[in-house]
Short mmCIF file of C-alpha atoms and ligand atoms in Angstrom, two decimals:
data_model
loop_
_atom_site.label_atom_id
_atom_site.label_comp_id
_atom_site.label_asym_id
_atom_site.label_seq_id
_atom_site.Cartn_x
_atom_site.Cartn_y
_atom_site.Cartn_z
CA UNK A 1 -0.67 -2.86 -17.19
CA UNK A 2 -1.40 -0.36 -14.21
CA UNK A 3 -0.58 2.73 -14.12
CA UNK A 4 1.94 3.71 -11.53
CA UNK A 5 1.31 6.23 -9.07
CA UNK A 6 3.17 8.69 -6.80
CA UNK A 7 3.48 5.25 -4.08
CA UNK A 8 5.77 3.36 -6.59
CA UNK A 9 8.17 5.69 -6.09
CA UNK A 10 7.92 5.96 -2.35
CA UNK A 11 8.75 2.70 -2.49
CA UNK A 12 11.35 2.73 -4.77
CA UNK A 13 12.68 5.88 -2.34
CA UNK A 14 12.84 8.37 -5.33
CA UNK A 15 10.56 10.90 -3.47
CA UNK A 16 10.85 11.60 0.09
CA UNK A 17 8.08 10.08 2.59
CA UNK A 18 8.69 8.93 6.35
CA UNK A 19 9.04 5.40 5.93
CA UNK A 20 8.25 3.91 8.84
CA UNK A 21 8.60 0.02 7.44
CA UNK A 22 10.41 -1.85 4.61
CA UNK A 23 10.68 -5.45 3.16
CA UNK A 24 10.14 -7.28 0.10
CA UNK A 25 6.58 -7.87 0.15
CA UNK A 26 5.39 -4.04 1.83
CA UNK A 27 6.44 -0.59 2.44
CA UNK A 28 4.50 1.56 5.46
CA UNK A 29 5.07 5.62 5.76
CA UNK A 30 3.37 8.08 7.69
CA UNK A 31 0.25 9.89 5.21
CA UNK A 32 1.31 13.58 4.34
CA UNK A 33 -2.38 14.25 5.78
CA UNK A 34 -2.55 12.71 8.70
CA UNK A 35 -6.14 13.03 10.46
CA UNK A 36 -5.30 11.19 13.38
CA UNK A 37 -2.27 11.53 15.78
CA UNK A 38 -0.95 8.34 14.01
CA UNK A 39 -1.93 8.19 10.37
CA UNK A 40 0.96 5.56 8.50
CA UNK A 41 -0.70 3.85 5.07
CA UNK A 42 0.53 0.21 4.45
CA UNK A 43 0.87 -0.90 1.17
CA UNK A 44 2.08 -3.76 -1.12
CA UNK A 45 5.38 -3.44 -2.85
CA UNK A 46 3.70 -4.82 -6.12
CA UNK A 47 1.16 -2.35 -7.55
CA UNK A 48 -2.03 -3.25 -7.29
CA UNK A 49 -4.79 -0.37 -7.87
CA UNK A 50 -7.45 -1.80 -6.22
CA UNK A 51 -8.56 -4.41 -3.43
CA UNK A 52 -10.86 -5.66 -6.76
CA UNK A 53 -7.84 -6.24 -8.29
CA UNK A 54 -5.87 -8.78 -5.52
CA UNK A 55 -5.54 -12.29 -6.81
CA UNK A 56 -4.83 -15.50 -4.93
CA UNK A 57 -0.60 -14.60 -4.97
CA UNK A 58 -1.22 -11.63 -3.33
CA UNK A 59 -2.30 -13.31 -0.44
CA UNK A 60 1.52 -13.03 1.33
CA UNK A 61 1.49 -9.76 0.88
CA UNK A 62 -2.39 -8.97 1.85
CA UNK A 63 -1.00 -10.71 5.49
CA UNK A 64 1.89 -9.21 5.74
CA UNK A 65 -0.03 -6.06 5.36
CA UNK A 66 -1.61 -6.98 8.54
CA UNK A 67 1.03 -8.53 10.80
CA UNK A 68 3.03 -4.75 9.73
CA UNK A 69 0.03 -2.95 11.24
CA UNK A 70 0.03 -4.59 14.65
CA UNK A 71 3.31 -4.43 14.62
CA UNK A 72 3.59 -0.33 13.97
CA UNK A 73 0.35 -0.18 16.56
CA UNK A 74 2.56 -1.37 18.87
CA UNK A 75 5.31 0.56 18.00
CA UNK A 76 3.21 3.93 18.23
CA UNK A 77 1.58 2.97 21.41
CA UNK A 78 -1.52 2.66 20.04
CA UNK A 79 -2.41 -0.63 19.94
CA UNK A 80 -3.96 -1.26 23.71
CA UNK A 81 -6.48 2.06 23.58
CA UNK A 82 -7.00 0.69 20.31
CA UNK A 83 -7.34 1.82 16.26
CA UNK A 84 -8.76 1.53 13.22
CA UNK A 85 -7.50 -0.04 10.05
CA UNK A 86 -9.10 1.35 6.85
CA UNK A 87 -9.08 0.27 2.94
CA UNK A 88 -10.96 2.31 0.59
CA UNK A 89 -11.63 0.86 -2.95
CA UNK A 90 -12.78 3.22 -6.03
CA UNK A 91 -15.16 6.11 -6.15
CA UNK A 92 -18.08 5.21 -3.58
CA UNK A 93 -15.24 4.33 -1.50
CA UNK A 94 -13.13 7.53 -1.76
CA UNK A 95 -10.50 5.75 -3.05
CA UNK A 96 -7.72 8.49 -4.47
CA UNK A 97 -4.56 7.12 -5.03
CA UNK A 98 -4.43 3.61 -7.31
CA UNK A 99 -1.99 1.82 -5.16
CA UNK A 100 -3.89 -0.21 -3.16
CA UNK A 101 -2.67 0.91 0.55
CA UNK A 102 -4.20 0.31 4.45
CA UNK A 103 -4.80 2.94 6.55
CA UNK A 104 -3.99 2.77 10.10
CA UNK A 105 -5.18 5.42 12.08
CA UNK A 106 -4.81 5.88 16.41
CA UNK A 107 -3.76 7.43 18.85
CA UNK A 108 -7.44 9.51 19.73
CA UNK A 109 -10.86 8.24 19.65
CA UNK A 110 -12.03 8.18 16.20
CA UNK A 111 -15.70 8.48 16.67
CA UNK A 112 -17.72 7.98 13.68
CA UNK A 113 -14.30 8.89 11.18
CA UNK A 114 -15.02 8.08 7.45
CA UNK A 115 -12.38 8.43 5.23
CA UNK A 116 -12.70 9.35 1.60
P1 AMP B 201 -7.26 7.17 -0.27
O1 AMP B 201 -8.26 8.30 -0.27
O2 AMP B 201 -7.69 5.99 0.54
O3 AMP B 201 -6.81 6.79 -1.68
O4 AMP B 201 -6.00 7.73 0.51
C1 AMP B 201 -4.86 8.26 -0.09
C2 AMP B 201 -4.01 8.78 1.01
O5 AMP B 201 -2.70 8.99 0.52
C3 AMP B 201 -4.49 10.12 1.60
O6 AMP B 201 -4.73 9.98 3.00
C4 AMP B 201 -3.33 11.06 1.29
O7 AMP B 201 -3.13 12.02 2.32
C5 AMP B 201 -2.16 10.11 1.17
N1 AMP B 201 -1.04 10.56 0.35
C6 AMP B 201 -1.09 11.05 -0.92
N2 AMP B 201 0.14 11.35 -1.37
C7 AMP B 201 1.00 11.04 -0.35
C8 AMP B 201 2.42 11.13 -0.19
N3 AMP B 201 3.22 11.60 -1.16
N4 AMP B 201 2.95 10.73 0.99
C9 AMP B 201 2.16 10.26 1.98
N5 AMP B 201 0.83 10.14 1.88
C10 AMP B 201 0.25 10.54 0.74
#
């Protein structure tokens, strides 16, 4: 069993965050570090650590992940100039929460932004 992390209980509302999106399957706030004008993380309701961890049931949620980000791109005004949608998994990928959780970022040009 996984160890829960600071996320379960953003989505369980027992610590404050900015949630920007709620329903059964995901939970979207705005990252406490934002390095873009629009920083929100997307994540799964279920906790999964990693993206090496998703199995075939997840799939609902992996999508609804998605159809949640265009929808808060176009919500932020973000979506026509355009964004980037980031998942990073362990320790080459600078992974450092184990909650597995999308980053969308907008709202300047990014250049060559890495996250990790
Ligand atoms: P990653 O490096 O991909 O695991 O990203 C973790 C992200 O979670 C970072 O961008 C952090 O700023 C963000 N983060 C950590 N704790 C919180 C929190 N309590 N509320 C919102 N964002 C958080």
């Amino acid at each position: 069993m996984a160890e829960e992390t600071i996320f379960s209980k953003i989505i369980r509302r027992e610590i404050p965050a900015d949630i920007v999106y709620q329903d059964d399957l995901v939970t979207a706030f705005r990252d406490i570090n934002p390095r873009a004008p629009s920083h929100m993380l997307i994540i799964p309701n279920k906790l999964i650590p990693t993206v090496n961890d998703i199995e075939a049931d997840d799939e609902a949620a992996m999508g609804r992940m998605f159809t949640v980000a265009r929808k808060l791109a176009e919500e932020e005004g973000i979506a026509e100039n355009g964004y980037r949608l980031i998942m990073n998994c362990n320790n080459h990928g600078g992974q450092e929460v184990y909650h597995i959780h999308m980053h969308l970022l907008g709202g300047r040009p990014l250049g060559p932004l890495l996250l990790g």
